[in-house]
Short mmCIF file of N, CA and C in Angstrom, two decimals:
data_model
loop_
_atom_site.label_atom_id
_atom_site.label_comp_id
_atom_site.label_asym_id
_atom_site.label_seq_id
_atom_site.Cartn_x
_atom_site.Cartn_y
_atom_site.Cartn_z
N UNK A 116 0.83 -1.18 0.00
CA UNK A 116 0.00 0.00 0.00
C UNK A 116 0.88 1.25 0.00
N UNK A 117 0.57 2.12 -0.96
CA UNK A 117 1.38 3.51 -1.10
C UNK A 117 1.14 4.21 0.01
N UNK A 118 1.85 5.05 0.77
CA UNK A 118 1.24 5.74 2.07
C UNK A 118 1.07 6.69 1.90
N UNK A 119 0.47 7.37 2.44
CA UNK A 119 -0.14 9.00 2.53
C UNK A 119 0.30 10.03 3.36
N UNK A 120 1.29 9.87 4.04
CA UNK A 120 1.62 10.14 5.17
C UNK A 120 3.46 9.76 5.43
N UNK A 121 4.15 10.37 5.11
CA UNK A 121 5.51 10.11 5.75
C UNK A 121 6.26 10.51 7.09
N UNK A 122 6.99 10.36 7.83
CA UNK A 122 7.37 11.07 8.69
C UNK A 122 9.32 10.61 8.82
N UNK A 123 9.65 11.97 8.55
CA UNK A 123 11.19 11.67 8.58
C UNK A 123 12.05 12.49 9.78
N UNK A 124 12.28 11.39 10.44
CA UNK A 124 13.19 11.99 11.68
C UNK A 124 14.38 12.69 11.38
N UNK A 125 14.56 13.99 11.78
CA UNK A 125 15.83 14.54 11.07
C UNK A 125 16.51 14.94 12.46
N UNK A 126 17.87 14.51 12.44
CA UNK A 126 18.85 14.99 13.95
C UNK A 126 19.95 15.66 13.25
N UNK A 127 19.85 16.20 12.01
CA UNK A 127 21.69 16.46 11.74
C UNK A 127 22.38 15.62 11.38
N UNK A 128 22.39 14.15 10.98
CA UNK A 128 23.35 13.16 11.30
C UNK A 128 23.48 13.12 9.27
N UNK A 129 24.38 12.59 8.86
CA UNK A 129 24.50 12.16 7.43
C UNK A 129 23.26 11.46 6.86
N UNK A 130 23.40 10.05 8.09
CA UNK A 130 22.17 9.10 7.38
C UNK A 130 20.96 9.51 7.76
N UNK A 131 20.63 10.54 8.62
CA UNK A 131 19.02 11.07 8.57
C UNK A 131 18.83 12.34 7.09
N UNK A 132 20.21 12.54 6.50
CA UNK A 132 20.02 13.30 5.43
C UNK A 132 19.61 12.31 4.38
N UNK A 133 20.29 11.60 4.36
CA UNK A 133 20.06 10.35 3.20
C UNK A 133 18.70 10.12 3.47
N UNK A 134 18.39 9.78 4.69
CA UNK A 134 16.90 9.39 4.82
C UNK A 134 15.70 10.44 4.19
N UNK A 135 16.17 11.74 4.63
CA UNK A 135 15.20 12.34 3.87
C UNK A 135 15.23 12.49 2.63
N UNK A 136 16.63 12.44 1.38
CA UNK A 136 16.63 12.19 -0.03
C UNK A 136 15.89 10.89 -0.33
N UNK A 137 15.82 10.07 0.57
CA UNK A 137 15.53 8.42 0.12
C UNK A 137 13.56 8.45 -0.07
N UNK A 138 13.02 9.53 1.21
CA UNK A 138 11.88 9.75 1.35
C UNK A 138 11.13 10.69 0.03
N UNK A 139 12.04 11.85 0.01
CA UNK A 139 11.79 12.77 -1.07
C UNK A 139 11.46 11.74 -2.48
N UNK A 140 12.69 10.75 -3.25
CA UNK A 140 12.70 10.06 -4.09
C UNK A 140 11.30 9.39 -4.35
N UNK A 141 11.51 8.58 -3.62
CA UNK A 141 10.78 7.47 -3.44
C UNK A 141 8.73 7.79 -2.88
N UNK A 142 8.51 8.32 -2.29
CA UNK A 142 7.59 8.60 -1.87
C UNK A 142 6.31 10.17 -2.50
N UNK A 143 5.34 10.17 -3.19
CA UNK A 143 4.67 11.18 -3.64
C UNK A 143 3.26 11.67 -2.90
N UNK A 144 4.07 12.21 -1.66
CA UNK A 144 2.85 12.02 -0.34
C UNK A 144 3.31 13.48 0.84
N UNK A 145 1.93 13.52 1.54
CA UNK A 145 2.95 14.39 2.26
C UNK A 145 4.29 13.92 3.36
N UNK A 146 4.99 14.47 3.15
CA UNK A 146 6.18 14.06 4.06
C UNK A 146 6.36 15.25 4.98
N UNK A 147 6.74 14.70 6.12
CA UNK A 147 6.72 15.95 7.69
C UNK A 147 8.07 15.55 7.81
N UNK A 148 8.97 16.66 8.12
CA UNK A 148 9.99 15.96 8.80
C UNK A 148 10.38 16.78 10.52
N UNK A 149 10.47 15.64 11.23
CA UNK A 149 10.54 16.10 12.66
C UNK A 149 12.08 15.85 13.09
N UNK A 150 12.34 16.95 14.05
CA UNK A 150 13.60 17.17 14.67
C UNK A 150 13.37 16.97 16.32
N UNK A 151 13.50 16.85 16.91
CA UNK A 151 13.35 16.38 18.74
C UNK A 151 14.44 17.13 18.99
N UNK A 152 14.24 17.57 20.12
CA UNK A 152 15.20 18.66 21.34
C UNK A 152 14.62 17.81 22.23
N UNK A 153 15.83 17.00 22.66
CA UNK A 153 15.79 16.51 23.83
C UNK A 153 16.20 17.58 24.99
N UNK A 154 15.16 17.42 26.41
CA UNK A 154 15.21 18.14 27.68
C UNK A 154 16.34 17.66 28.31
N UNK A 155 16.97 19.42 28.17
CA UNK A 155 18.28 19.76 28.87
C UNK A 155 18.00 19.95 30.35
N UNK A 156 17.43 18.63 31.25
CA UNK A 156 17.31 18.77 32.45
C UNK A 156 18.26 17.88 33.07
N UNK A 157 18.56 18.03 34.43
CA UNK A 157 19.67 18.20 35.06
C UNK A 157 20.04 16.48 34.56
N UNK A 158 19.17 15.10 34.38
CA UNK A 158 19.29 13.93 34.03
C UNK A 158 19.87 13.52 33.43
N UNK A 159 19.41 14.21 32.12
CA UNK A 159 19.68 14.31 30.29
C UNK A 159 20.39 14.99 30.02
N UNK A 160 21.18 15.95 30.66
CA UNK A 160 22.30 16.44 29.93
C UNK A 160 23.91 16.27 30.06
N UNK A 161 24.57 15.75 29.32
CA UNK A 161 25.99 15.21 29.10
C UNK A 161 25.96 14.34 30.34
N UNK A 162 25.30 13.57 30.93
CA UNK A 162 25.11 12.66 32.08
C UNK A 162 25.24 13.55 33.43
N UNK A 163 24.14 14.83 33.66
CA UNK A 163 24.81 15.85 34.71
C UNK A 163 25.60 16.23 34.90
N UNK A 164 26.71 16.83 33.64
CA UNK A 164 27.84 17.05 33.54
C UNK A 164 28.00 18.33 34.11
N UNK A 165 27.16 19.15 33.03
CA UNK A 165 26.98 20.45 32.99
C UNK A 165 25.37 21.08 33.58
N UNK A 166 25.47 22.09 34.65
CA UNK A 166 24.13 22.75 34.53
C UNK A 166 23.66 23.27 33.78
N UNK A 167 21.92 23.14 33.92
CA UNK A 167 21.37 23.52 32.90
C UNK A 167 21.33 24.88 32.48
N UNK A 168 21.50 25.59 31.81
CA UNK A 168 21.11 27.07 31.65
C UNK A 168 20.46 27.58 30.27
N UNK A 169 20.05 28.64 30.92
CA UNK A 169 18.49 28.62 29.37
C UNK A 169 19.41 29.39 28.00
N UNK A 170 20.88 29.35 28.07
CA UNK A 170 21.70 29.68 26.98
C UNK A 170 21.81 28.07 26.40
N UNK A 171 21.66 27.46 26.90
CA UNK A 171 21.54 26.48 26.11
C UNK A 171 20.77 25.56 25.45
N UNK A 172 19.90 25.76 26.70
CA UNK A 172 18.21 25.38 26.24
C UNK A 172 18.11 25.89 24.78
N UNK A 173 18.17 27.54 24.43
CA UNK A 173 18.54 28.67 23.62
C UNK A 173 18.88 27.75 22.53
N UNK A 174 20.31 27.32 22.77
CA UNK A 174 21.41 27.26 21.61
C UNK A 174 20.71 25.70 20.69
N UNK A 175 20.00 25.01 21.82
CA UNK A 175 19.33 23.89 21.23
C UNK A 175 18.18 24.03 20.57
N UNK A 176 17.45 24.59 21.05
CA UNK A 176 16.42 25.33 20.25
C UNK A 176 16.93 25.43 18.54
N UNK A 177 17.94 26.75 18.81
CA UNK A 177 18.31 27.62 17.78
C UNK A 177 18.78 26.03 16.75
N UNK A 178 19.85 25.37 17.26
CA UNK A 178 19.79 24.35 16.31
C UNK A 178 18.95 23.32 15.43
N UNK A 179 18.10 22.92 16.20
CA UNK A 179 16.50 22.86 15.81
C UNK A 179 16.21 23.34 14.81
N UNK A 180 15.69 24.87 14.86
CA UNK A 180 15.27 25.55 13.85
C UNK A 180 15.96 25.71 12.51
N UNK A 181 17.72 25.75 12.69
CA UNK A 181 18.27 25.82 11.50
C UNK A 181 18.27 24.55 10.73
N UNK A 182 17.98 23.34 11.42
CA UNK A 182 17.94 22.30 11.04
C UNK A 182 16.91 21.98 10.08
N UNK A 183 15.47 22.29 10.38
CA UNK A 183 14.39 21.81 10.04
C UNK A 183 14.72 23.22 9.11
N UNK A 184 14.80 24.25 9.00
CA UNK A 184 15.06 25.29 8.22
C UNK A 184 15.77 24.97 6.86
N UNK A 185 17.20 24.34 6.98
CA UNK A 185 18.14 23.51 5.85
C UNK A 185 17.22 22.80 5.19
N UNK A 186 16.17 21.92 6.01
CA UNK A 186 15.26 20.52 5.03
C UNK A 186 14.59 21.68 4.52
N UNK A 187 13.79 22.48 4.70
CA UNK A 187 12.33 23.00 3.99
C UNK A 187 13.31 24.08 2.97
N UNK A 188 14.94 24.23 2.64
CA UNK A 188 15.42 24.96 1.91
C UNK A 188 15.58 23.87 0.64
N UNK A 189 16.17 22.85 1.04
CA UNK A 189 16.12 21.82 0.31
C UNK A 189 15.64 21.16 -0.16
N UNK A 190 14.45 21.08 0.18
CA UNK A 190 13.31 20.23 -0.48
C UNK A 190 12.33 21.04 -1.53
N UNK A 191 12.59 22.69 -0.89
CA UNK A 191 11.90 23.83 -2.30
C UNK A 191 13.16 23.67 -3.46
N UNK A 192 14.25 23.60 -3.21
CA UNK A 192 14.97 23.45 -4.70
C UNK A 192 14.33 22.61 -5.33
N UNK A 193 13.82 21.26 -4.91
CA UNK A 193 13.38 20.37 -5.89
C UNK A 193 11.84 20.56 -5.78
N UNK A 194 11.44 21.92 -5.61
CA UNK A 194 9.68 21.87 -5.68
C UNK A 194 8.96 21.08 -5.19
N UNK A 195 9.44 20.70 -3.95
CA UNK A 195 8.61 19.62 -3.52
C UNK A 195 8.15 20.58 -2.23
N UNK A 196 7.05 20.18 -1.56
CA UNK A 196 6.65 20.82 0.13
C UNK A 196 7.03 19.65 1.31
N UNK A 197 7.28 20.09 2.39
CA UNK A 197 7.41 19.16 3.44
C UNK A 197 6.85 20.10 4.66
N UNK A 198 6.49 19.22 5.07
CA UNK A 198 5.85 20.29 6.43
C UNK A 198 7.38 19.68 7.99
N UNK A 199 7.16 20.55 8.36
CA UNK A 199 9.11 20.70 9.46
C UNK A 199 8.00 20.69 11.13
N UNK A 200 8.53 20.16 11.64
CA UNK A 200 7.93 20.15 13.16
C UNK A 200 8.71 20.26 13.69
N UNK A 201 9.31 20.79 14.98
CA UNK A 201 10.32 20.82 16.01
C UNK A 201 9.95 20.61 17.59
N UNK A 202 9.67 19.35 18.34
CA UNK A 202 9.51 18.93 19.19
C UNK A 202 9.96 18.78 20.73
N UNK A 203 9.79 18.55 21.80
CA UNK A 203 10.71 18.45 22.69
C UNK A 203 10.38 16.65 23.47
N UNK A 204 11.55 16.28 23.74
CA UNK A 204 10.95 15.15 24.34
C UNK A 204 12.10 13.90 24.11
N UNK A 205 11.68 12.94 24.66
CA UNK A 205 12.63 11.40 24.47
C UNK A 205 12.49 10.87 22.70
N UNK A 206 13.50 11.06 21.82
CA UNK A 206 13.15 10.74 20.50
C UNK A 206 12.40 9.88 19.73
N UNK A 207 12.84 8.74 20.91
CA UNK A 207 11.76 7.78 20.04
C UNK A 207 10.29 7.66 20.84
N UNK A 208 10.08 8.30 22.04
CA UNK A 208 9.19 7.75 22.82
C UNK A 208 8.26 9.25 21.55
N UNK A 209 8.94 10.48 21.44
CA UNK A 209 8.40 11.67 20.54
C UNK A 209 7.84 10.85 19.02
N UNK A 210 8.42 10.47 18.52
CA UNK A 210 8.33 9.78 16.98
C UNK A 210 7.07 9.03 16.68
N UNK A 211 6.99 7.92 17.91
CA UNK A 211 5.74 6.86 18.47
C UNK A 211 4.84 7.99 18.63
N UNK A 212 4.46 8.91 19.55
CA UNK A 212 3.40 9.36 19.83
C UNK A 212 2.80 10.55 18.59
N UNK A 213 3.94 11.01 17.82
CA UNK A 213 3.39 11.56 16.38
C UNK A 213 3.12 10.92 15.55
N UNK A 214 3.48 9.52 15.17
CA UNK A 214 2.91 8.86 14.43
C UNK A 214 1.32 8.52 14.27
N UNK A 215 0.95 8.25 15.76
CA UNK A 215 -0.46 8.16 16.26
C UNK A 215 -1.08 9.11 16.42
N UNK A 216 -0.63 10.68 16.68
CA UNK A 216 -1.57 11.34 16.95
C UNK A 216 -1.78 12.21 15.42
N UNK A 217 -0.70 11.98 14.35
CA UNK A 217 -0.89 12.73 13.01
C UNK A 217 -1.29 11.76 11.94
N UNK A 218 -1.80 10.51 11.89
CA UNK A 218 -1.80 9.48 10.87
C UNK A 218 -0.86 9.40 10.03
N UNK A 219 0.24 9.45 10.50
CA UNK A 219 1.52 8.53 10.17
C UNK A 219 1.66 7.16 9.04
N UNK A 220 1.66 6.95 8.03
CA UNK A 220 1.70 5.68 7.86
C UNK A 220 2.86 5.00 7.05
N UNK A 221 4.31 6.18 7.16
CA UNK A 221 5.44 4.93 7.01
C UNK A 221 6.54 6.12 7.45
N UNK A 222 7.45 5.62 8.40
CA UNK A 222 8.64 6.08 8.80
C UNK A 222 10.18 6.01 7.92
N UNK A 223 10.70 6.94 7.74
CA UNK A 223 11.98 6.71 6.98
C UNK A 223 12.50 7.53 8.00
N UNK A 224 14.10 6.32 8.38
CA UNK A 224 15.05 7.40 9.40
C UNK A 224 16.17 6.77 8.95
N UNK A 225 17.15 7.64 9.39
CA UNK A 225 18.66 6.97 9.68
C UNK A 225 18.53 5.88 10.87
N UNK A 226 20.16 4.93 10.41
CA UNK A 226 20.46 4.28 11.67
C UNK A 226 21.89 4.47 11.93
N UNK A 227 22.04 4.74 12.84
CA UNK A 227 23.46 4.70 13.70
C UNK A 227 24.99 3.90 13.53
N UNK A 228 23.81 2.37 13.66
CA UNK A 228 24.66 0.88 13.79
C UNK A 228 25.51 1.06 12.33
N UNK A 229 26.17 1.73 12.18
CA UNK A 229 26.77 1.28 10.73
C UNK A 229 27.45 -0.19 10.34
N UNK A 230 28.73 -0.14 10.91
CA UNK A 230 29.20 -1.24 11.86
C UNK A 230 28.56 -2.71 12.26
N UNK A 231 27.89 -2.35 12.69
CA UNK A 231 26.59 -3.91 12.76
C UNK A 231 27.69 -4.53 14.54
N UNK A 232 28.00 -4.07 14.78
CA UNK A 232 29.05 -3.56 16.19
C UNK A 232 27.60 -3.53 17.11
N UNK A 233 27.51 -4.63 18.57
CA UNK A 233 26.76 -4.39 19.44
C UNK A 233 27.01 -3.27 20.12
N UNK A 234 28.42 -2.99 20.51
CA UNK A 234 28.43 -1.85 21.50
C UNK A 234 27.57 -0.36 20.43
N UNK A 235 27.97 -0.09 19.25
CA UNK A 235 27.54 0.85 18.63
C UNK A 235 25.67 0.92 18.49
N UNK A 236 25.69 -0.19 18.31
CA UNK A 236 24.24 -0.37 17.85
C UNK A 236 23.30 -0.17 19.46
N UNK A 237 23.73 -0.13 20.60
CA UNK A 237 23.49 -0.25 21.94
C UNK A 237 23.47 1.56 21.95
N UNK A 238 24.76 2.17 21.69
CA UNK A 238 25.01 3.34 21.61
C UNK A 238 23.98 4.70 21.09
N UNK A 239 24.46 4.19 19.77
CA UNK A 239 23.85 5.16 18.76
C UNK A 239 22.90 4.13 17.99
N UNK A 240 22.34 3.48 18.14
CA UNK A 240 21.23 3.02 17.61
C UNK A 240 19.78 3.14 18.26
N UNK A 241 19.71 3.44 19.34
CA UNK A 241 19.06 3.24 20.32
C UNK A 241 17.18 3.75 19.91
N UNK A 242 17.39 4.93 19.53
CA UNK A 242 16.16 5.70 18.68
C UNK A 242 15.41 4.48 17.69
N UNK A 243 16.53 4.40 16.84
CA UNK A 243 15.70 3.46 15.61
C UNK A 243 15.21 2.45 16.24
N UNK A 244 16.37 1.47 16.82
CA UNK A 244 16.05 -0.07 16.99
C UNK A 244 14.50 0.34 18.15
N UNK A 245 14.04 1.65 19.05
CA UNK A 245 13.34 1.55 19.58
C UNK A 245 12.28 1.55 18.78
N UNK A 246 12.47 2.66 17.68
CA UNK A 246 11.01 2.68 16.33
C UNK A 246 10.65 1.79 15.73
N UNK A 247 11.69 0.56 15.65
CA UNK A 247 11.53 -0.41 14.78
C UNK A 247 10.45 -1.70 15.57
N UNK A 248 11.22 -1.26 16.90
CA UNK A 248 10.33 -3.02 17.86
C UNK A 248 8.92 -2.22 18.17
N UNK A 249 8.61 -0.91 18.06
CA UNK A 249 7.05 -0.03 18.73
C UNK A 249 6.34 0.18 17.70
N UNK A 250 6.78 0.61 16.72
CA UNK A 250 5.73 1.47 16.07
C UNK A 250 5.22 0.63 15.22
N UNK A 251 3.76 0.25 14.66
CA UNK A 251 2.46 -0.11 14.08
C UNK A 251 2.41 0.11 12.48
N UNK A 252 3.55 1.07 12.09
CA UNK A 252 3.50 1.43 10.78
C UNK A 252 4.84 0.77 10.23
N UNK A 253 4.98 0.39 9.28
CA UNK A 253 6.34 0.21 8.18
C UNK A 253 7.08 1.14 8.73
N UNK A 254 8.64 0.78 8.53
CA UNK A 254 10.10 1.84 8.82
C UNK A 254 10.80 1.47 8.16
N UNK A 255 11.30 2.33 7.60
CA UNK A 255 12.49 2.16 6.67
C UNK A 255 13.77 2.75 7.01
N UNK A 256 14.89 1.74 6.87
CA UNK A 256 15.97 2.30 8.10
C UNK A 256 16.99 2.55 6.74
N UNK A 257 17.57 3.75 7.14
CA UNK A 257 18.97 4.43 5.73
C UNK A 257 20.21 3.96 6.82
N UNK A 258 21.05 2.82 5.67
CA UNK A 258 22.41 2.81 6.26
C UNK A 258 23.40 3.15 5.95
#
């Protein structure tokens, strides 16, 4: 079934760029692409390394925006529309609950695991492999 509905997780990373060329290509639907700002609270940040301060809250934000800003620059070169969301929250627990609450019906993201390396895939995989065992809709993982 063709979907109607895309949703592309974008963090900055190479393979969430690929993911969104792979989505753009391939897919003639609307596509959203969401960015997550994870909460810079005292838990979640660099393992309580650093206190929190709202210059950084700020600076995360601000990255956010230029982020999802770059996709909706890039995706008008090729005349296409994407609608950009910028979120706050746990990434994948964020991803799961937009899928359901926007009718979602196929995920394209990067994955981390390049390597195929447990420690990496434990690491930096953690988002996907969580989207992949939760979510109700098709995912398509860019390696």
């Amino acid at each position: 079934m063709t979907p109607s509905h895309v949703l592309v997780p974008l963090d900055g990373s190479p393979l969430a760029s690929e993911a969104l060329n792979h989505a753009l290509e391939i897919f003639d639907c609307q596509i959203t692409v969401l960015n997550i700002v994870t909460p810079l609270d005292g838990g979640m940040s660099e393992g309580s390394v650093f206190e929190v301060n709202q210059d950084r809250v700020d600076d995360a934000d601000d990255q956010a925006t230029e982020l999802v800003e770059a996709a909706r620059q890039r995706v008008a070169s090729d005349n296409q529309s994407v609608k950009t969301v910028i979120k706050t929250g746990d990434p994948s627990e964020t991803i799961l609950a937009y899928i359901e609450t926007y009718d979602v019906d196929h995920i394209v993201m990067g994955s981390h695991g390049e390597d195929g390396s447990e420690l990496k895939r434990r690491l930096l995989g953690t988002v996907s492999t969580a989207v992949i065992g939760e979510a109700s809709i098709p995912v398509t993982i860019i390696r």
